[in-house]
Coordinates of C-alpha atoms and ligand atoms in Angstrom, one line a residue:
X1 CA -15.7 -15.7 -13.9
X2 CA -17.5 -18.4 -11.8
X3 CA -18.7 -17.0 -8.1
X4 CA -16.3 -19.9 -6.3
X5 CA -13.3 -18.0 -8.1
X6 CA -14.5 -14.3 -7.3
X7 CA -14.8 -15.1 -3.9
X8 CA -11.5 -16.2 -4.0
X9 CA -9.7 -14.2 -5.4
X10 CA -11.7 -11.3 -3.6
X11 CA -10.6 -13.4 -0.5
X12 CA -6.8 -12.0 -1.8
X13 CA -7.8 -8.3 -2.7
X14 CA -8.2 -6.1 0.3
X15 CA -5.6 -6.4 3.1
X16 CA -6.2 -4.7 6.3
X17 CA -5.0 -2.9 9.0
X18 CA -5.8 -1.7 12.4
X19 CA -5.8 2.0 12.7
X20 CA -4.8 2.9 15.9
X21 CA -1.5 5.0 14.2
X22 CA 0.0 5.3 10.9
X23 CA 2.1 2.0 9.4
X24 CA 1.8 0.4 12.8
X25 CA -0.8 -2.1 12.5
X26 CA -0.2 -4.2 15.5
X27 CA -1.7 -4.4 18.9
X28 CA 0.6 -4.4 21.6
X29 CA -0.7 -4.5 25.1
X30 CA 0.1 -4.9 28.4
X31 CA -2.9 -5.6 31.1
X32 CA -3.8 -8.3 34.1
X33 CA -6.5 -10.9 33.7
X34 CA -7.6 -10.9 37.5
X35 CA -4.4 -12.1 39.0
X36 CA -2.5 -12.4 35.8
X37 CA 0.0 -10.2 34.7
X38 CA -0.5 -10.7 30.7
X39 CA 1.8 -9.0 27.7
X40 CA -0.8 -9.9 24.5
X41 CA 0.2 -9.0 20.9
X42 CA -2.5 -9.0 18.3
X43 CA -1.6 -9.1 14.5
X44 CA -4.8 -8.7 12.7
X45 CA -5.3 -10.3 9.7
X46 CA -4.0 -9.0 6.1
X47 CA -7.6 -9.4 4.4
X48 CA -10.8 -9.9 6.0
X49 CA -12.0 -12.1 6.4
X50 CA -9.1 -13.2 7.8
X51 CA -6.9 -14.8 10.8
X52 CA -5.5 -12.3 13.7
X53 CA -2.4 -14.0 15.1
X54 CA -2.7 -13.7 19.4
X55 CA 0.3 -14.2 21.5
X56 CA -0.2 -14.1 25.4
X57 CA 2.7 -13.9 27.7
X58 CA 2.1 -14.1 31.1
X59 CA 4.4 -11.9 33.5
X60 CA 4.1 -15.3 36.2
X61 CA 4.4 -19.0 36.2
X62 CA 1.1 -20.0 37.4
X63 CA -1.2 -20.2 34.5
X64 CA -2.0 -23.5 32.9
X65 CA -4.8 -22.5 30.4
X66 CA -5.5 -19.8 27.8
X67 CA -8.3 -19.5 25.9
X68 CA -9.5 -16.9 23.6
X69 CA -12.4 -15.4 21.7
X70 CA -13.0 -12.8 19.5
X71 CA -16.0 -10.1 19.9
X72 CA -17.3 -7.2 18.7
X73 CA -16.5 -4.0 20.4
X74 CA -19.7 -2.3 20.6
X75 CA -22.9 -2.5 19.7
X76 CA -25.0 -6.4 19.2
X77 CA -22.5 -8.4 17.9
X78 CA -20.6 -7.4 20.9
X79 CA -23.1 -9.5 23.5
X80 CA -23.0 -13.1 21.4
X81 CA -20.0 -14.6 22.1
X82 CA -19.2 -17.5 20.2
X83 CA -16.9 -20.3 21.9
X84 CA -13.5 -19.8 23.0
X85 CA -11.0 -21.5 21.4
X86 CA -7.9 -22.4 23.1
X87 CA -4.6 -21.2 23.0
X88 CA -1.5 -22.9 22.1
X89 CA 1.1 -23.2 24.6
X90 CA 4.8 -23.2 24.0
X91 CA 7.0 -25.8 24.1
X92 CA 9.5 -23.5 24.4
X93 CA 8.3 -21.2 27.1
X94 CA 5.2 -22.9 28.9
X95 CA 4.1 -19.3 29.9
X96 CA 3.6 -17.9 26.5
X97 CA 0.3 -19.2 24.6
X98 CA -0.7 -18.6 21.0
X99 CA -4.0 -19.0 18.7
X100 CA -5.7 -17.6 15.9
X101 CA -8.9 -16.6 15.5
X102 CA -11.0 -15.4 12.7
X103 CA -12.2 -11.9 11.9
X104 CA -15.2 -11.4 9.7
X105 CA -15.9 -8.6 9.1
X106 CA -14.4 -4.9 9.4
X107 CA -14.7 -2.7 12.0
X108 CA -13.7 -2.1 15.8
X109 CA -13.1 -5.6 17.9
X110 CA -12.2 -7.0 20.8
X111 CA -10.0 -10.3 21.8
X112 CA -11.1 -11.7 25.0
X113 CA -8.5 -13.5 27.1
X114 CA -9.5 -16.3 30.3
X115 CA -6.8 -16.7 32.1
X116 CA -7.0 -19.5 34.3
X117 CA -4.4 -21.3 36.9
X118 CA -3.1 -21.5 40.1
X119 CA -4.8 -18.0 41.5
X120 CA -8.5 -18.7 40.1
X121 CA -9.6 -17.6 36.7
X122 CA -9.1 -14.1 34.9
X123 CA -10.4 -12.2 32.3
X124 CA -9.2 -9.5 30.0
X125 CA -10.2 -7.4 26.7
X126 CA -7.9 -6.3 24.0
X127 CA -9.8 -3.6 21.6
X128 CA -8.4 -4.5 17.6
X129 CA -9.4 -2.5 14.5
X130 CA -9.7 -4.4 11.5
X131 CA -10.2 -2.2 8.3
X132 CA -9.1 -2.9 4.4
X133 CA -6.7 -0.1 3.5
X134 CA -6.1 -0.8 0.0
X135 CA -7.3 -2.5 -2.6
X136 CA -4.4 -4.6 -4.2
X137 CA -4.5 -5.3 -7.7
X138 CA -4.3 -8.9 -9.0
X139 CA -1.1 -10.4 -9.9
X140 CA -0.1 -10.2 -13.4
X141 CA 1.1 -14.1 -13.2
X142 CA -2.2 -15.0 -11.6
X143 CA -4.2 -13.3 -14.0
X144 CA -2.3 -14.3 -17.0
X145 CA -2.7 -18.0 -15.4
X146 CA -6.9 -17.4 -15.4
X147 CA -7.0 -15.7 -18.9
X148 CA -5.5 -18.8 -20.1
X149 CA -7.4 -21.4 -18.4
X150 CA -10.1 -19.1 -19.2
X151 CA -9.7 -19.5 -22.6
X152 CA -9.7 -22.9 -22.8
X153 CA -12.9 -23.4 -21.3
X154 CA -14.0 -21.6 -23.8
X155 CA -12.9 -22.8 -26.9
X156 CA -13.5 -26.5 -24.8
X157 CA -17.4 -25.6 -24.5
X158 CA -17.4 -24.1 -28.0
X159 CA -16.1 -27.1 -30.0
X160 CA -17.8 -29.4 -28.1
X161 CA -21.0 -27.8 -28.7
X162 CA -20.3 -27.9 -32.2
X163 CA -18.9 -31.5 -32.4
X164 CA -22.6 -32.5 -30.6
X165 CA -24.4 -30.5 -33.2
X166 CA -22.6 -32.0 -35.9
X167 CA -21.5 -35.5 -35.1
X168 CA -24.4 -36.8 -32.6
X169 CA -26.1 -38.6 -35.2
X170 CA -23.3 -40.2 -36.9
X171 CA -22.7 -43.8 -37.4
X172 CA -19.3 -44.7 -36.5
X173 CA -16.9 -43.7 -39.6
X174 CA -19.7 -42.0 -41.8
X175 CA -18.8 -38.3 -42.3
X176 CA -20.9 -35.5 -41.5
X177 CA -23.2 -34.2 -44.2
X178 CA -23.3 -30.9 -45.7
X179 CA -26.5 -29.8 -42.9
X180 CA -24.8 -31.1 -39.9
X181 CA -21.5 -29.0 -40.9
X182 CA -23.8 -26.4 -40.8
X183 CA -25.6 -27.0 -37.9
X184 CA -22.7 -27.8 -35.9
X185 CA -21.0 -23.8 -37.2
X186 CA -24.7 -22.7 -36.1
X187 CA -24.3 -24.4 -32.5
X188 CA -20.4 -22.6 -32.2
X189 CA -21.3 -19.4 -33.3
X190 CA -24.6 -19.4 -30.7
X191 CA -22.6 -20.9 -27.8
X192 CA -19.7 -18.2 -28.6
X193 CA -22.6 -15.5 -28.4
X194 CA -23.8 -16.4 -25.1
X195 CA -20.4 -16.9 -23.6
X196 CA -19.6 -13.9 -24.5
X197 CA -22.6 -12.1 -23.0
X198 CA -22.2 -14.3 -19.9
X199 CA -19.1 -12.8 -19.4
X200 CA -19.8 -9.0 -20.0
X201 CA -22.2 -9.3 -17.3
X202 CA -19.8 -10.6 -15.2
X203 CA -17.5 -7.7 -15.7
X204 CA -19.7 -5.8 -15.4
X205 CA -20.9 -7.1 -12.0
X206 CA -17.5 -7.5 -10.9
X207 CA -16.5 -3.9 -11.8
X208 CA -19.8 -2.8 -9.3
X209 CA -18.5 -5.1 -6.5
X210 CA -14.6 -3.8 -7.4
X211 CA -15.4 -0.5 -7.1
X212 CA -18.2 -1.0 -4.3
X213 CA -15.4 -2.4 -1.7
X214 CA -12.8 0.4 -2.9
X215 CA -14.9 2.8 -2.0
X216 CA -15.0 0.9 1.5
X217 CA -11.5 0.8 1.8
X218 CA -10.1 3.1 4.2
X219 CA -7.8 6.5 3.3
X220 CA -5.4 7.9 5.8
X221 CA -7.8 11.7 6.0
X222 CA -5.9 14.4 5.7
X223 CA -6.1 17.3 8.0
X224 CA -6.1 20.7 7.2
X225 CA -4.3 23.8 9.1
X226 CA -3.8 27.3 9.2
X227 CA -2.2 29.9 11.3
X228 CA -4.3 32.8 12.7
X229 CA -2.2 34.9 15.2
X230 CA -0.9 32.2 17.9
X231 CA -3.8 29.9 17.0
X232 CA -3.6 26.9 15.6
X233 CA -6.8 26.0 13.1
X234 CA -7.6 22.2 12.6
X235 CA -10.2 21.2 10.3
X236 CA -10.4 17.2 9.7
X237 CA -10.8 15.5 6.5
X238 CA -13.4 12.3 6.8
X239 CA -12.6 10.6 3.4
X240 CA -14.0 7.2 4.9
X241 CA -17.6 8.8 5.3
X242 CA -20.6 7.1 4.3
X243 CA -20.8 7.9 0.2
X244 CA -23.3 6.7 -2.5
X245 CA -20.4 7.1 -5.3
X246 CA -21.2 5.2 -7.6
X247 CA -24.8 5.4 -6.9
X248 CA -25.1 2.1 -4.7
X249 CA -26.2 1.8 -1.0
X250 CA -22.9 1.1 0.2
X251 CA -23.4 -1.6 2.7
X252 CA -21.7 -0.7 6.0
X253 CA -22.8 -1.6 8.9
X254 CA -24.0 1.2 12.0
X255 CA -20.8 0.2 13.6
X256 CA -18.5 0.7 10.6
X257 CA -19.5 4.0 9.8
X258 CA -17.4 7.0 9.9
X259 CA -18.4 10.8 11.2
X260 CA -16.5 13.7 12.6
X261 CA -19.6 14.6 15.2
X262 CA -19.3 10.8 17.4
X263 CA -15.8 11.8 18.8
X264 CA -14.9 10.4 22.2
X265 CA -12.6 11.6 24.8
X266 CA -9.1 9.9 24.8
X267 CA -7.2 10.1 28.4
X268 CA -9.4 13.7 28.6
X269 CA -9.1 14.8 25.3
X270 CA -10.9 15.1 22.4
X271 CA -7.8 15.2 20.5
X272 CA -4.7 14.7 21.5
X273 CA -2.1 17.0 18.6
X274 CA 1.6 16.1 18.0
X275 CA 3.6 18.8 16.3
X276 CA 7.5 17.3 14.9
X277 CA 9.6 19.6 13.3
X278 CA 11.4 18.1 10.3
X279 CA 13.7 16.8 9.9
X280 CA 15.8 17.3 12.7
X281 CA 12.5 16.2 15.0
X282 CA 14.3 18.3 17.8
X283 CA 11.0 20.4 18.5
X284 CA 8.4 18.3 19.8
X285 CA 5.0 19.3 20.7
X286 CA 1.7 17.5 22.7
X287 CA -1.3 19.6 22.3
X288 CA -4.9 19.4 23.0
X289 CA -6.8 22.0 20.8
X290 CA -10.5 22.4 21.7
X291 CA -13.5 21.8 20.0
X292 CA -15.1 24.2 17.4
X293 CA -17.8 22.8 15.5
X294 CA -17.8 19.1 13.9
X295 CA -15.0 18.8 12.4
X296 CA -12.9 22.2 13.5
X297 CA -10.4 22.0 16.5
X298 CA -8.6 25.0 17.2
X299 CA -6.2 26.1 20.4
X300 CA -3.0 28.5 21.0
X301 CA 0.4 27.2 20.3
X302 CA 3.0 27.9 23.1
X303 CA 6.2 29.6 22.0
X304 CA 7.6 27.3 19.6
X305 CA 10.7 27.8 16.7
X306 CA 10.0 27.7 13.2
X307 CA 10.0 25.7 10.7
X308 CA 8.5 22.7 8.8
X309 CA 6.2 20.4 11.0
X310 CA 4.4 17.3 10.2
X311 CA 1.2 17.1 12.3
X312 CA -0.5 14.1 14.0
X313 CA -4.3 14.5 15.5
X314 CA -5.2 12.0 17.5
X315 CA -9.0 11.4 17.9
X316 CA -11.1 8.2 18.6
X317 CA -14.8 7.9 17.4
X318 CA -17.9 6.9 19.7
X319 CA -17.1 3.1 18.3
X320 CA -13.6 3.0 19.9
X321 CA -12.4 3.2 16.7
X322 CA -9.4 5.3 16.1
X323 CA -7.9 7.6 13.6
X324 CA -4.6 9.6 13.2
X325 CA -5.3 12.6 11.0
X326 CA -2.2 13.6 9.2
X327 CA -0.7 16.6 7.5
X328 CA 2.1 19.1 7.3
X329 CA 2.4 23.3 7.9
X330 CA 5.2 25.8 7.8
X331 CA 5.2 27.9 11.0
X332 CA 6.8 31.2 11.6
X333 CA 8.5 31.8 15.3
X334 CA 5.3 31.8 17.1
X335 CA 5.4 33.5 20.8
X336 CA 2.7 32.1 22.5
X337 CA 1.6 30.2 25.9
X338 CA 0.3 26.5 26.4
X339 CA -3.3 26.9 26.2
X340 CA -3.9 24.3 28.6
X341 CA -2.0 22.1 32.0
X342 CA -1.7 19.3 29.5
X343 CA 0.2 21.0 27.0
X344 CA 3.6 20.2 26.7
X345 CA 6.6 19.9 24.7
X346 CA 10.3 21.0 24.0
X347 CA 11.9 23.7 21.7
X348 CA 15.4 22.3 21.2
X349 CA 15.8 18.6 22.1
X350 CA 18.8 16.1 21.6
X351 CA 17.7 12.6 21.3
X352 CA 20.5 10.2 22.6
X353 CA 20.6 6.1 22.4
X354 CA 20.7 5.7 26.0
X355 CA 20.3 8.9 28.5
X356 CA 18.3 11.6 27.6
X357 CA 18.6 15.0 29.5
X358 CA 15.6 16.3 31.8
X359 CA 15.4 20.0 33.5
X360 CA 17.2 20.4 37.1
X361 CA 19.9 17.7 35.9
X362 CA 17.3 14.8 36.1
X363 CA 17.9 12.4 33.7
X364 CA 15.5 9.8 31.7
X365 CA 17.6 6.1 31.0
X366 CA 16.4 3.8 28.5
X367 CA 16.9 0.6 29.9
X368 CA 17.9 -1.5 27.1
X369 CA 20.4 -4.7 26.6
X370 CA 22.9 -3.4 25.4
X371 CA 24.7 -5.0 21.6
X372 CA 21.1 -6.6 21.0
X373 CA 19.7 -5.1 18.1
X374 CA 16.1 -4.1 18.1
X375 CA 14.3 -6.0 15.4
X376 CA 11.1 -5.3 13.5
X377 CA 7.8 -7.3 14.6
X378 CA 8.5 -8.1 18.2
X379 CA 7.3 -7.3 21.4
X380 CA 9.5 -5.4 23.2
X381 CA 8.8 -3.8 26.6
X382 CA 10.3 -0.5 26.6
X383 CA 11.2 0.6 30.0
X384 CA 12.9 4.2 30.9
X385 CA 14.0 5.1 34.3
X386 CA 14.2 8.5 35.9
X387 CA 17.1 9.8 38.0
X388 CA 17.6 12.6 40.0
X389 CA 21.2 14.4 39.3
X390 CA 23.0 12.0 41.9
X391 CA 22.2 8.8 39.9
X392 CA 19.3 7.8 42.6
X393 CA 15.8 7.1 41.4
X394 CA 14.1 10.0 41.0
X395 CA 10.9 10.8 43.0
X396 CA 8.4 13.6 42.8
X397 CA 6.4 11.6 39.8
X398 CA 2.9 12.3 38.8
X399 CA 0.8 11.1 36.7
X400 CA 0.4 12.9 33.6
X401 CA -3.0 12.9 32.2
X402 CA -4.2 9.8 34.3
X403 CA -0.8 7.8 33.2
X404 CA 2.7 6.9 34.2
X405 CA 3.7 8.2 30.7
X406 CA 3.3 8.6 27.4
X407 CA 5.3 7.9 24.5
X408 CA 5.5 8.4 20.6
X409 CA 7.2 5.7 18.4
X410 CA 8.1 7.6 14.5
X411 CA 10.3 6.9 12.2
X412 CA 12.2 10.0 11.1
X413 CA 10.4 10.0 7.4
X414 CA 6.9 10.4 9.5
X415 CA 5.7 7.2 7.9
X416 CA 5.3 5.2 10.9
X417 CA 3.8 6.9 14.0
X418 CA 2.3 5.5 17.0
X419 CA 1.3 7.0 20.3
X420 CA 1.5 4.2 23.2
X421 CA 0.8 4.1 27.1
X422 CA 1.9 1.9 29.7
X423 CA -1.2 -0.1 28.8
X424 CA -0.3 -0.7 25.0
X425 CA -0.8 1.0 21.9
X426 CA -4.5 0.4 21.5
X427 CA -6.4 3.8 22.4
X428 CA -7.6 4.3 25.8
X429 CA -11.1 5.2 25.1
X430 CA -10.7 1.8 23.0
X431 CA -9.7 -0.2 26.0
X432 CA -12.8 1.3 28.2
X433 CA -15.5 0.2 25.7
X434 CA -13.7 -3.1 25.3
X435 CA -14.1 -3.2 28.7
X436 CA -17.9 -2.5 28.2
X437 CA -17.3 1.2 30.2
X438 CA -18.7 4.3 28.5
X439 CA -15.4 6.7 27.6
X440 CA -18.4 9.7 26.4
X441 CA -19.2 9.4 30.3
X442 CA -15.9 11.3 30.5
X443 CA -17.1 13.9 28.2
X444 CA -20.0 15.2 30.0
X445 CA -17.3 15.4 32.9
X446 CA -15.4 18.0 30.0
X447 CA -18.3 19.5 28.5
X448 CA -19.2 21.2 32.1
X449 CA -16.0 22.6 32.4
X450 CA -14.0 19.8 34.6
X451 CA -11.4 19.3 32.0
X452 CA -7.7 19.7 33.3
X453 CA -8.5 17.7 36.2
X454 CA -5.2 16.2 35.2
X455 CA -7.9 12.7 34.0
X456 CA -8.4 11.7 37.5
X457 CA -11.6 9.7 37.2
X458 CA -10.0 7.8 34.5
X459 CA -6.9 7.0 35.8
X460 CA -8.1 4.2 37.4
X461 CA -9.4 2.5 34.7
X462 CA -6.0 3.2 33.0
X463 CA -3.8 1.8 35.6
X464 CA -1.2 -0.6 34.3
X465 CA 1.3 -2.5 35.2
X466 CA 4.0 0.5 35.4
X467 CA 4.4 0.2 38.8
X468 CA 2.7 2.9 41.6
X469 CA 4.3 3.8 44.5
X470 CA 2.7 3.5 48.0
X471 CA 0.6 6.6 47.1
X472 CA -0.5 5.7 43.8
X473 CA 1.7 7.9 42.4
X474 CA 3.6 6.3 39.6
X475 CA 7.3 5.4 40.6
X476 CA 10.6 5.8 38.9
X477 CA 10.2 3.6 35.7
X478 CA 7.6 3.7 33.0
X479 CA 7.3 1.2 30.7
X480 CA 5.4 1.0 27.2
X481 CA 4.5 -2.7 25.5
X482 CA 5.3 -2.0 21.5
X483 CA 6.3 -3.5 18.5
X484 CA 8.5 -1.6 15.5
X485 CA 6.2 -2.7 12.1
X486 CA 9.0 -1.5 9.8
X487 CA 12.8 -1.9 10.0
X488 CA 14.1 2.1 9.6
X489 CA 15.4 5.1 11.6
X490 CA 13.3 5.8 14.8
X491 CA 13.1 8.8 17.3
X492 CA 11.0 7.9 20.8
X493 CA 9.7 10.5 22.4
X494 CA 8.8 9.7 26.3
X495 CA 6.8 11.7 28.0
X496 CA 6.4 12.3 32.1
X497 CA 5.2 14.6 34.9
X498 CA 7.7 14.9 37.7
X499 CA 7.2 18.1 40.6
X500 CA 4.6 19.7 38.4
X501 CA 6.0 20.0 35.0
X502 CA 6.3 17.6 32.2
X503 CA 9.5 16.6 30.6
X504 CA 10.4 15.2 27.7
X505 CA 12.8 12.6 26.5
X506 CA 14.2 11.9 23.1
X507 CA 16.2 8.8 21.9
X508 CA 17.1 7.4 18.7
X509 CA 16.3 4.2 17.5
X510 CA 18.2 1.7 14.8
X511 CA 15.6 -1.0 13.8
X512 CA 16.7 -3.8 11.3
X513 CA 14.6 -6.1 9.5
X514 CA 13.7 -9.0 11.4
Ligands
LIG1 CU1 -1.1 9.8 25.5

C-alpha cells in the first residue's frame, strides 16, 4: 500500500475520546474569562489527529470577540502557543461563538478562550483529554474497493512491463518473435516477483505500526476489590502502562504516559469512590479510601445494605489526566462507620423526576421546563434548588468539599457515568494545571495530616458560577454545566452539605436521541 494511502486510512482507524468518565466524552464547562460569564462545550475530535468542535456561550451581551487556541496542559508544549484562531459567531444568537481547532497528538490539553468586549479583555482555560480508545477495523466496502483497485495496478504494471519487453522493438504490424515472447513472459514473471515482495513488506510494516498504535490505544482499567471485615480493598488495574509488547519502543511521549505512583489530589482526594447498588441504584455511596501503596486504596465502608454494586474510582494522574477505574462486588450487610467527614451517601433512596426528598423535610427541586424533552449532545445547565419544609429557600448551605455541589450523571446499565461540579465535568485537579496551578501542592497539605479540612484552600480556585451568598457560603441553588452522550435511562445523583451533614438527591432521567 503506498504511504499517502496508509496515512489515510490510518487518519480513519483510531477514534478518540476524552476520559474524564465512562461513555461521556465531552467537555462541559462553566467558568468566567475576567468579566465574562462563559458556558464552553468541547467535543474532541473522533481520531487524532483530528478537529475538537468549541462552542462558547457567554452568560452577558457585551462580548464582541472570541478567539481560541489550543495548548498543551503540562509540560513544554504547554508554553508555545501557536496563534489564536477566531471564533465564529452566530447569526442566530450573537452571544454564542464557535470554532474548531486541531488536536495532534494524544494526551491531556487545554483550550484557551480570550474574551474580549465591552468590560476589557478575559481569559480562560478548559483542560480536554484526547486519547484513541479503539482501534476500528476497516470497512469491508472500503477494503473490498482497495483490493480491487489494488489489483488492477497490478496486473496494469505487470502487462505493461511485459508488453515493453516484448513489443519495444517492433516495427508497426510486425509480430513479435519467438525471443521477445519470451522475454516479455521473463519481464512479467520478474515484475510479479518484486510486486509481490514489495507488498509483503508492506504488511508486514503495516502489521508493526497496526499493532504498535493498538497497544497505544487506551482500555477502560479495571479495578479490583475485596472485603476484609468493614474494609473495603481497592487495587487499580493500569492496562495503559508503558509496554514493550511486541518488542518495540513504544513511542509515547513523557506526558502521555500512564503510572499508578503520579496521582494527584482531586477536590482533596486522592480518589474519590462511588458505590451504586444494582439495579435498583437506590443505595448510593461517595467514598474516599486512603492510600496504601501504589496502586492499593483501602478505607471502611459505613453501614450500607447488601447487594450487587458496580464501583467507580475516581483518580487523576500528575498530568491532569483523568481516569475512572471500574468494576463490580457483591457485599454482605456491612455495619460500619464513614471513615472520614467527606463520606457520604444514602441506604434507601427514591429518585423522583422533579422533587427529591432531603432529611428534616427539606426538599431538593430540579428546576427543569417542564414537557421539553432532554436530548442527547446538548448543553444543558442543570440547576436544583433547595427548600426548607415551608417551600422557602433553604439556608444553612455549606460547601461540601470546596464546592456548591456535586453530582453523578449514570445511565441505569452503568455504561455512561460522569461525576460533574458546578464548574463542569472536567476534573478539578484538571482545571488547576490548565490554569498553570500545582493540584500536588494540595497533597503535601494531605500528606501532613490536614486532610478533612473540608478543601478550604482549594475552594477558591474552584469557585463557579453557582452563586455564594454574602458569606461565601454557597446559596440555595447549585447548578452543574453537562451534556447526556447517549440517549437512554438516567439516575442523577446531587450531592450537598446543608447544617453539617450531606444529603443526597436522586432523580430519574428520560433522554432521547437527539
Ligand atoms: Cu465531586
Amino acid at each position: 500500500m503506498p504511504k499517502k494511502t496508509f496515512l489515510l486510512v490510518a487518519l480513519f482507524l483510531f477514534p478518540t475520546m476524552c476520559l474524564a468518565h465512562v461513555g461521556s466524552p465531552d467537555v462541559y464547562f462553566d467558568g468566567y474569562a475576567g468579566p465574562y460569564h462563559l458556558l464552553v462545550t468541547i467535543r474532541p475530535p473522533s481520531v487524532v489527529p483530528g478537529v475538537a468542535q468549541i462552542q462558547v456561550r457567554c452568560v452577558c451581551n457585551d462580548i464582541s470577540q472570541v478567539e481560541i487556541l489550543p495548548l498543551r496542559l503540562s509540560g513544554r508544549g504547554s508554553q508555545f502557543s501557536p496563534t489564536p484562531d477566531v471564533a465564529q459567531r452566530s447569526s442566530a444568537d450573537p452571544q454564542v461563538f464557535s470554532g474548531n481547532l486541531w488536536i495532534m497528538v494524544r494526551g491531556g490539553w487545554k483550550v484557551q478562550i480570550n474574551a474580549e468586549g465591552q468590560q476589557g479583555k478575559g481569559e480562560l482555560a478548559v483542560p480536554v483529554s484526547a486519547v484513541s480508545l479503539t482501534s476500528a477495523g476497516m470497512k469491508k466496502s472500503l477494503g473490498a474497493l482497495l483490493l480491487l483497485l489494488g489489483i488492477c495496478l497490478v496486473a496494469g504494471m505487470v502487462s505493461i512491463i511485459g508488453a515493453a519487453n516484448r513489443d519495444a522493438s517492433l516495427e508497426p504490424r510486425q509480430s513479435p518473435s519467438f525471443d521477445q515472447r519470451q522475454r516479455g513472459k521473463v519481464g512479467m514473471i520478474i515484475t510479479a516477483a518484486l510486486i509481490a515482495l514489495a507488498l509483503y513488506g508492506e504488511s508486514k510494516w503495516w502489521g508493526v505500526e497496526a499493532s504498535a498504535d493498538a497497544e497505544k490505544s487506551y482500555k477502560i482499567p479495571h479495578v479490583e476489590s475485596s472485603l476484609a471485615g468493614d474494609v473495603l480493598q481497592l487495587h487499580l488495574a493500569n492496562p495503559n502502562a508503558r509496554t514493550q509488547a511486541s518488542g518495540k519502543e513504544m513511542r509515547w511521549n513523557d506526558d502521555e504516559q500512564i503510572q499508578l505512583g503520579d496521582l494527584v489530589p482531586d477536590h482533596g482526594h486522592l480518589m474519590h469512590l462511588f458505590l451504586v447498588r444494582t439495579p435498583d441504584m437506590k443505595s448510593f455511596w461517595h467514598l474516599h479510601p486512603e492510600p496504601a501503596g501504589t496502586g492499593d486504596f483501602a478505607g471502611s465502608l459505613p453501614s450500607i445494605p447488601p447487594g450487587h454494586y458496580r464501583i467507580f474510582a475516581d483518580i487523576v494522574h500528575a498530568t491532569g489526566f483523568p481516569e475512572t477505574e471500574i468494576g463490580e462486588i457483591d457485599l454482605p450487610a456491612v455495619s460500619g462507620k464513614p471513615a472520614g467527614a467527606d463520606d457520604a451517601g444514602v441506604a434507601d433512596l427514591s429518585a423522583s423526576e422533579k422533587v427529591s426528598q432531603l432529611t428534616d423535610g427539606y426538599r431538593m427541586v430540579w428546576e427543569r421546563p417542564d414537557s421539553a424533552p432532554l436530548k442527547s449532545k446538548q448543553p444543558i445547565l442543570f440547576r436544583f434548588r433547595m427548600e426548607d419544609r415551608n417551600g422557602k429557600a433553604a439556608t444553612g448551605l455549606e460547601n461540601y468539599m470546596g464546592m456548591a455541589g456535586h453530582a453523578v450523571f449514570m445511565r441505569t446499565d452503568g455504561q455512561v457515568f460522569a461525576h460533574v461540579h458546578p464548574a463542569g465535568s472536567v476534573s478539578m485537579a484538571a482545571t488547576q494545571l490548565a490554569r498553570g496551578e500545582n493540584p500536588a501542592k494540595e497533597m503535601d497539605m494531605t500528606m501532613s495530616g490536614m486532610h478533612g479540612m473540608d478543601g478550604t484552600a482549594p475552594a477558591q480556585a474552584m469557585s463557579s458560577s453557582s452563586a455564594a451568598g454574602p458569606s461565601g457560603l454557597p446559596s440555595a441553588e447549585v447548578t452543574f454545566p453537562f451534556g447526556f452522550s447517549q440517549p437512554g435511562e438516567y439516575r442523577i445523583f446531587v450531592q450537598i452539605k446543608r447544617a453539617g451533614h450531606v444529603e443526597t438527591g436522586s432523580f430519574v432521567a428520560h433522554v432521547v436521541d437527539n
